[in-house]
Amino acid sequence: MDEKIIIPGTEAAPEKRKKILSCIQPSGIPTLGNYLGALKNWKLLSDEFDSAFAVADLHAITVRQDPKMLRKQIMEVFALLLAIGLDPEKNIVFIQSHVPAHSQLAWILNCYTQFGEMSRMTQFKDKSQSHADNVNVGLFSYPVLMAADILLYQADLVPVGADQKQHLEIARDIANRFNGIYGKTFTVPDPYIGKQGARVMSLQDPTKKMSKSDPNPKSFVSVFDSPETIMKKIKSAVTDSEGGVYYGEGKDGVNNLMGIYSCCTGLDYDAIAKEFEGRGYGDFKTAVAEAVIEELRPVRERYDLLMKDQAYLLETAAKGAETAQRIANRTLEKTMKKCGFVLPR
Ligand code: AQP
């Protein structure tokens, strides 16, 4: 039998597909910010890369969660990952806590992370202010668990919103530090931050990012909001008294709505300004809301169908975890050996 010989580095050699990994916390119902800043890109990238996507439930308990709600939200967010179009046959889609290697590697990496560098994390500073009664160690070391999530899968790229850039830099620092001590163990990941939607802002305070755990539900559009609710929330978005639809300084509210509209329609800011020239914010907001409703409609429809089949969701999560575990354990064992642990037979 003729065997095809492939010489590495030549055109005939199949390129090793790059790997991506990203996660989302089930800390509430995901928002339009999560969707435009992360989920939408995940779907686009998933065809091109070897991809793993997880529901980051371990991360969610850094803030106190009601167990019943958490259980519900984990399954909702898992269903959402499938509803955005991630194919579980082609991508690894799983629930983080189903793969113990995440917690195990996070402990090891904790011992290679400095207290000082964690203290500089802006998300820790923000969240310890908004949850002043529960500034726990998990909240502090959240970026180390995130580094473990990424490094376990030897991800080349991590598609995230702009708010996670600092955490990704820490993951890179930890990987470089470990590799520097023990030799190449981890791939050093690069962030992938989309050109659009990287930072969707709160509808009520457009200087703050839109967050699913914001206590004011008018500040965010959730991906499962009804068309009527989406219309109402966008109509009540804070803008300014000046009245012109164009991108500019001091126009945070309008800039935010223009960003959202641009993500949903593909129009650039000049084209949007032209479309709404001489028209008021009322027309503009209606158009933004309609675009968001259409953007989310197919996701919502697929989600509704998936949620009716909990057995399928659980079975798919179990299959995803099995594949994830196989890959994650390989990296964990390699790391443990490098540190000097004796592996069980
Ligand atoms: N407002 C946003 N604009 C663009 N991207 C965003 N992301 C979050 N908010 C925005 C991106 O969504 C992905 C999943 O985020 P996460 O759930 O893991 O954590 P988060 O960044 O803390 O998101 P939230 O909504 O603000 O959650 P809570 O309120 O629980 O803290 C990430 O890639 C993130 O960048």
XYZ file of C-alpha atoms and ligand atoms in Angstrom:
380
model
C 0.000 0.000 0.000
C 1.312 3.458 -0.895
C 1.780 5.559 2.148
C 1.605 9.340 1.809
C 4.629 10.885 3.458
C 4.101 14.325 4.925
C 7.148 16.439 5.660
C 6.522 18.836 8.548
C 6.678 22.468 7.482
C 5.817 21.752 3.842
C 2.519 22.575 2.184
C 1.540 18.929 2.241
C 1.657 18.853 6.044
C -1.749 19.495 7.577
C -1.580 22.573 9.772
C -2.133 21.785 13.426
C -5.415 23.439 14.267
C -5.129 26.045 16.975
C -7.054 25.543 20.169
C -9.441 27.913 21.861
C -11.167 27.774 25.209
C -13.591 30.104 26.921
C -16.038 29.926 29.804
C -19.097 31.726 31.078
C -20.305 31.919 34.664
C -23.849 30.787 35.513
C -24.120 33.718 37.925
C -27.417 34.894 36.435
C -29.070 34.950 33.045
C -26.477 35.914 30.443
C -26.809 39.413 29.029
C -26.555 40.996 25.638
C -23.025 41.971 26.795
C -22.041 38.336 27.306
C -23.614 37.514 23.948
C -22.056 40.265 21.825
C -18.738 40.341 23.695
C -18.154 36.609 23.879
C -20.783 34.056 22.844
C -21.326 35.351 19.314
C -17.567 35.177 18.659
C -17.395 31.682 20.138
C -19.793 30.395 17.518
C -17.855 32.120 14.706
C -14.503 30.802 15.937
C -15.724 27.304 16.716
C -15.698 26.303 13.040
C -12.102 27.348 12.617
C -10.471 26.082 15.821
C -10.404 23.050 18.075
C -12.707 24.471 20.681
C -13.709 23.892 24.275
C -16.421 25.926 25.999
C -17.536 25.559 29.588
C -20.089 26.716 32.095
C -17.812 28.118 34.817
C -19.879 27.061 37.806
C -16.903 26.926 40.189
C -16.273 30.590 39.463
C -19.901 31.481 40.205
C -19.618 30.580 43.912
C -17.046 33.316 44.531
C -20.246 35.313 45.066
C -22.904 33.770 47.295
C -25.430 31.832 45.167
C -28.766 30.328 46.111
C -28.207 26.549 45.510
C -31.573 26.057 43.825
C -31.021 29.014 41.503
C -27.451 27.966 40.765
C -28.576 24.471 39.744
C -31.166 26.005 37.420
C -28.763 28.565 35.967
C -26.056 25.973 35.263
C -28.462 24.032 33.034
C -29.790 27.236 31.452
C -26.321 28.429 30.531
C -25.350 24.972 29.281
C -28.458 24.967 27.049
C -27.532 28.465 25.877
C -24.114 27.253 24.708
C -25.871 24.758 22.460
C -28.530 27.301 21.466
C -25.946 29.753 20.095
C -25.033 26.996 17.662
C -22.036 25.238 19.247
C -22.098 21.685 17.938
C -21.301 19.288 20.817
C -20.074 16.702 18.295
C -17.423 19.096 16.999
C -16.673 21.174 20.114
C -16.107 20.193 23.713
C -19.007 21.716 25.625
C -18.994 20.946 29.333
C -19.622 22.010 32.902
C -16.435 23.030 34.716
C -17.135 21.272 38.035
C -17.571 17.949 36.178
C -13.833 17.984 35.490
C -11.964 17.873 38.829
C -8.649 18.704 37.141
C -9.707 22.387 37.096
C -9.661 22.613 40.884
C -6.564 20.447 41.148
C -4.496 22.525 38.737
C -5.817 25.745 40.289
C -4.341 24.681 43.656
C -0.953 23.979 42.117
C -0.983 27.279 40.215
C -1.947 29.147 43.406
C 1.506 28.199 44.629
C 3.067 29.833 41.573
C 1.124 33.080 41.829
C 2.113 36.062 43.908
C -0.191 37.747 46.385
C 0.869 41.145 45.019
C -0.143 40.404 41.444
C -3.581 39.156 42.527
C -4.095 42.297 44.603
C -3.917 44.412 41.458
C -6.896 42.754 39.744
C -9.577 45.363 39.113
C -12.401 42.809 39.112
C -11.393 41.750 42.636
C -11.375 45.377 43.750
C -14.793 46.024 42.155
C -16.403 42.845 43.432
C -15.031 43.191 46.934
C -16.728 46.569 47.037
C -20.053 45.311 45.711
C -19.907 42.215 47.985
C -18.240 43.801 51.007
C -19.839 41.253 53.366
C -18.219 38.307 51.571
C -14.698 39.125 50.405
C -13.633 35.481 50.277
C -10.333 33.934 49.234
C -12.007 32.387 46.164
C -12.912 35.860 44.913
C -9.274 36.849 45.378
C -7.821 33.820 43.565
C -10.494 33.694 40.816
C -7.900 34.525 38.098
C -5.805 31.497 39.126
C -8.759 29.163 38.556
C -9.301 30.911 35.242
C -5.632 30.323 34.379
C -6.096 26.626 35.211
C -9.195 26.465 32.960
C -7.206 27.809 30.035
C -3.842 26.107 30.575
C -5.342 22.628 31.068
C -6.489 22.646 27.436
C -3.252 24.189 26.104
C -5.406 26.891 24.504
C -3.699 29.168 21.976
C -6.495 31.729 22.014
C -9.097 32.784 24.545
C -12.056 34.723 23.147
C -13.257 37.081 25.879
C -14.776 40.515 26.398
C -12.395 43.393 27.216
C -13.160 43.064 30.964
C -11.260 39.764 31.103
C -8.057 41.027 29.487
C -6.294 41.572 32.812
C -7.122 38.028 33.947
C -5.755 36.658 30.724
C -2.507 38.524 31.254
C -2.179 36.788 34.623
C -2.768 33.409 32.946
C 0.062 34.240 30.553
C 2.335 35.325 33.410
C 1.644 32.140 35.366
C 2.263 29.960 32.286
C 5.521 31.760 31.496
C 6.658 31.510 35.114
C 5.935 27.780 35.337
C 7.517 27.106 31.925
C 10.544 29.146 33.016
C 11.086 26.971 36.090
C 10.272 23.502 34.690
C 10.559 23.785 30.905
C 7.709 24.053 28.409
C 4.590 22.727 30.090
C 1.821 25.117 29.077
C 0.919 26.897 25.864
C 0.987 30.630 26.568
C -2.481 31.838 25.512
C -3.349 34.997 23.601
C -6.575 36.911 24.201
C -9.022 37.204 21.329
C -11.080 40.332 21.833
C -13.580 41.041 19.057
C -13.450 44.425 17.327
C -17.102 44.988 18.174
C -19.097 44.356 21.317
C -16.003 43.926 23.482
C -17.508 46.126 26.176
C -21.259 46.544 26.167
C -22.245 49.053 28.835
C -25.089 49.200 31.319
C -28.256 50.731 29.887
C -28.784 52.738 33.073
C -25.182 53.774 33.763
C -23.252 53.649 30.494
C -19.939 54.252 32.273
C -20.261 50.779 33.841
C -20.179 47.479 31.955
C -23.400 45.549 31.486
C -23.405 42.660 33.996
C -25.775 39.771 34.548
C -25.554 40.149 38.321
C -26.447 43.861 38.300
C -29.259 44.244 40.860
C -31.082 46.658 38.522
C -32.733 44.531 35.772
C -33.279 47.664 33.660
C -29.502 47.964 33.296
C -29.193 44.880 31.082
C -30.979 43.002 28.337
C -30.919 39.325 29.152
C -30.673 36.915 26.237
C -33.987 35.367 27.297
C -35.956 38.619 27.656
C -39.193 38.743 25.637
C -39.337 41.155 22.667
C -41.636 43.431 24.705
C -39.155 43.549 27.602
C -36.225 44.214 25.254
C -38.144 47.084 23.655
C -39.028 48.533 27.068
C -35.483 48.278 28.465
C -33.825 49.829 25.414
C -36.439 52.589 25.253
C -35.597 53.478 28.853
C -31.806 53.447 28.249
C -30.018 56.537 29.521
C -28.831 58.831 26.705
C -28.304 62.617 26.851
C -30.268 65.779 26.316
C -28.488 66.792 23.144
C -30.488 64.628 20.760
C -28.041 63.747 17.941
C -27.198 60.177 16.953
C -23.426 60.210 16.424
C -20.428 58.709 18.197
C -18.637 61.207 20.392
C -17.152 62.226 23.700
C -19.603 62.664 26.569
C -22.208 60.577 24.723
C -21.662 57.286 26.581
C -25.296 56.199 26.370
C -25.616 56.874 22.635
C -22.160 55.392 21.957
C -23.253 52.226 23.728
C -26.494 51.938 21.762
C -24.595 52.610 18.534
C -22.159 49.808 19.441
C -25.035 47.420 20.071
C -26.773 48.437 16.834
C -23.538 48.055 14.907
C -22.984 44.513 16.267
C -26.507 43.479 15.309
C -26.671 45.086 11.847
C -23.045 45.153 10.703
C -23.336 48.920 9.986
C -20.420 51.150 10.964
C -20.846 54.302 13.068
C -20.861 56.668 10.071
C -23.612 54.684 8.375
C -25.632 54.658 11.617
C -25.219 58.426 12.091
C -26.370 58.914 8.499
C -29.379 56.641 8.939
C -30.585 58.645 11.947
C -29.591 62.126 10.835
C -32.315 64.594 11.820
C -34.264 61.916 13.692
C -34.709 61.757 17.448
C -33.598 59.203 20.035
C -37.093 57.652 20.018
C -36.668 56.341 16.450
C -33.093 55.312 17.120
C -33.948 53.345 20.266
C -36.814 51.570 18.507
C -34.461 50.528 15.704
C -31.825 49.317 18.208
C -34.417 47.292 20.110
C -35.780 45.736 16.899
C -32.264 44.772 15.799
C -31.542 43.180 19.192
C -34.852 41.292 19.137
C -34.033 39.840 15.702
C -30.467 39.013 16.741
C -31.613 37.059 19.779
C -34.761 35.480 18.291
C -33.144 32.311 16.821
C -31.089 31.776 19.988
C -34.205 32.046 22.110
C -36.139 29.641 19.866
C -33.415 26.978 19.944
C -33.006 27.484 23.691
C -36.721 26.912 24.335
C -36.579 23.607 22.454
C -33.405 22.439 24.210
C -34.749 23.220 27.678
C -37.641 20.832 27.047
C -35.164 17.939 26.840
C -33.241 17.918 30.105
C -32.156 14.282 29.583
C -30.430 15.282 26.320
C -28.727 18.220 28.063
C -27.413 16.020 30.888
C -26.216 13.345 28.491
C -24.465 15.941 26.308
C -22.836 17.510 29.380
C -21.595 14.071 30.496
C -20.071 13.353 27.073
C -18.443 16.778 27.008
C -16.983 16.258 30.478
C -15.562 12.864 29.495
C -13.627 14.358 26.571
C -12.594 17.416 28.582
C -11.375 15.210 31.437
C -9.164 13.164 29.106
C -7.393 16.264 27.800
C -7.257 18.043 31.157
C -5.808 15.021 32.969
C -2.953 14.811 30.485
C -1.883 18.364 31.329
C -2.487 17.874 35.044
C -0.292 14.743 35.155
C 2.452 16.478 33.193
C 2.338 19.415 35.609
C 2.347 17.188 38.676
C 5.326 15.210 37.400
C 7.246 18.421 36.762
C 6.559 19.601 40.306
C 7.790 16.304 41.760
C 4.567 14.606 42.814
C 4.397 10.816 42.802
C 1.504 9.861 40.519
C -0.766 7.003 41.579
C -0.371 3.812 39.525
N -20.657 43.922 29.227
C -19.930 43.069 28.532
N -19.532 43.364 27.279
C -18.785 42.497 26.558
N -18.399 41.277 27.016
C -18.783 40.938 28.249
N -18.580 39.827 28.986
C -19.181 39.993 30.191
N -19.798 41.179 30.259
C -19.562 41.802 29.073
C -17.845 38.652 28.525
O -18.704 37.519 28.662
C -17.900 36.363 28.907
C -18.502 35.570 30.028
O -18.436 36.362 31.212
P -18.556 35.700 32.632
O -19.939 35.334 32.876
O -17.619 34.572 32.733
O -18.023 36.782 33.654
P -18.152 38.344 33.739
O -17.199 38.982 32.789
O -17.977 38.697 35.172
O -19.645 38.627 33.241
P -20.813 39.384 33.999
O -22.005 39.351 33.102
O -20.339 40.724 34.457
O -21.091 38.413 35.220
P -21.171 38.779 36.750
O -22.223 39.857 36.853
O -21.552 37.512 37.442
O -19.806 39.257 37.156
C -16.495 36.854 29.210
O -15.670 36.615 28.099
C -16.675 38.333 29.432
O -15.526 39.053 29.054
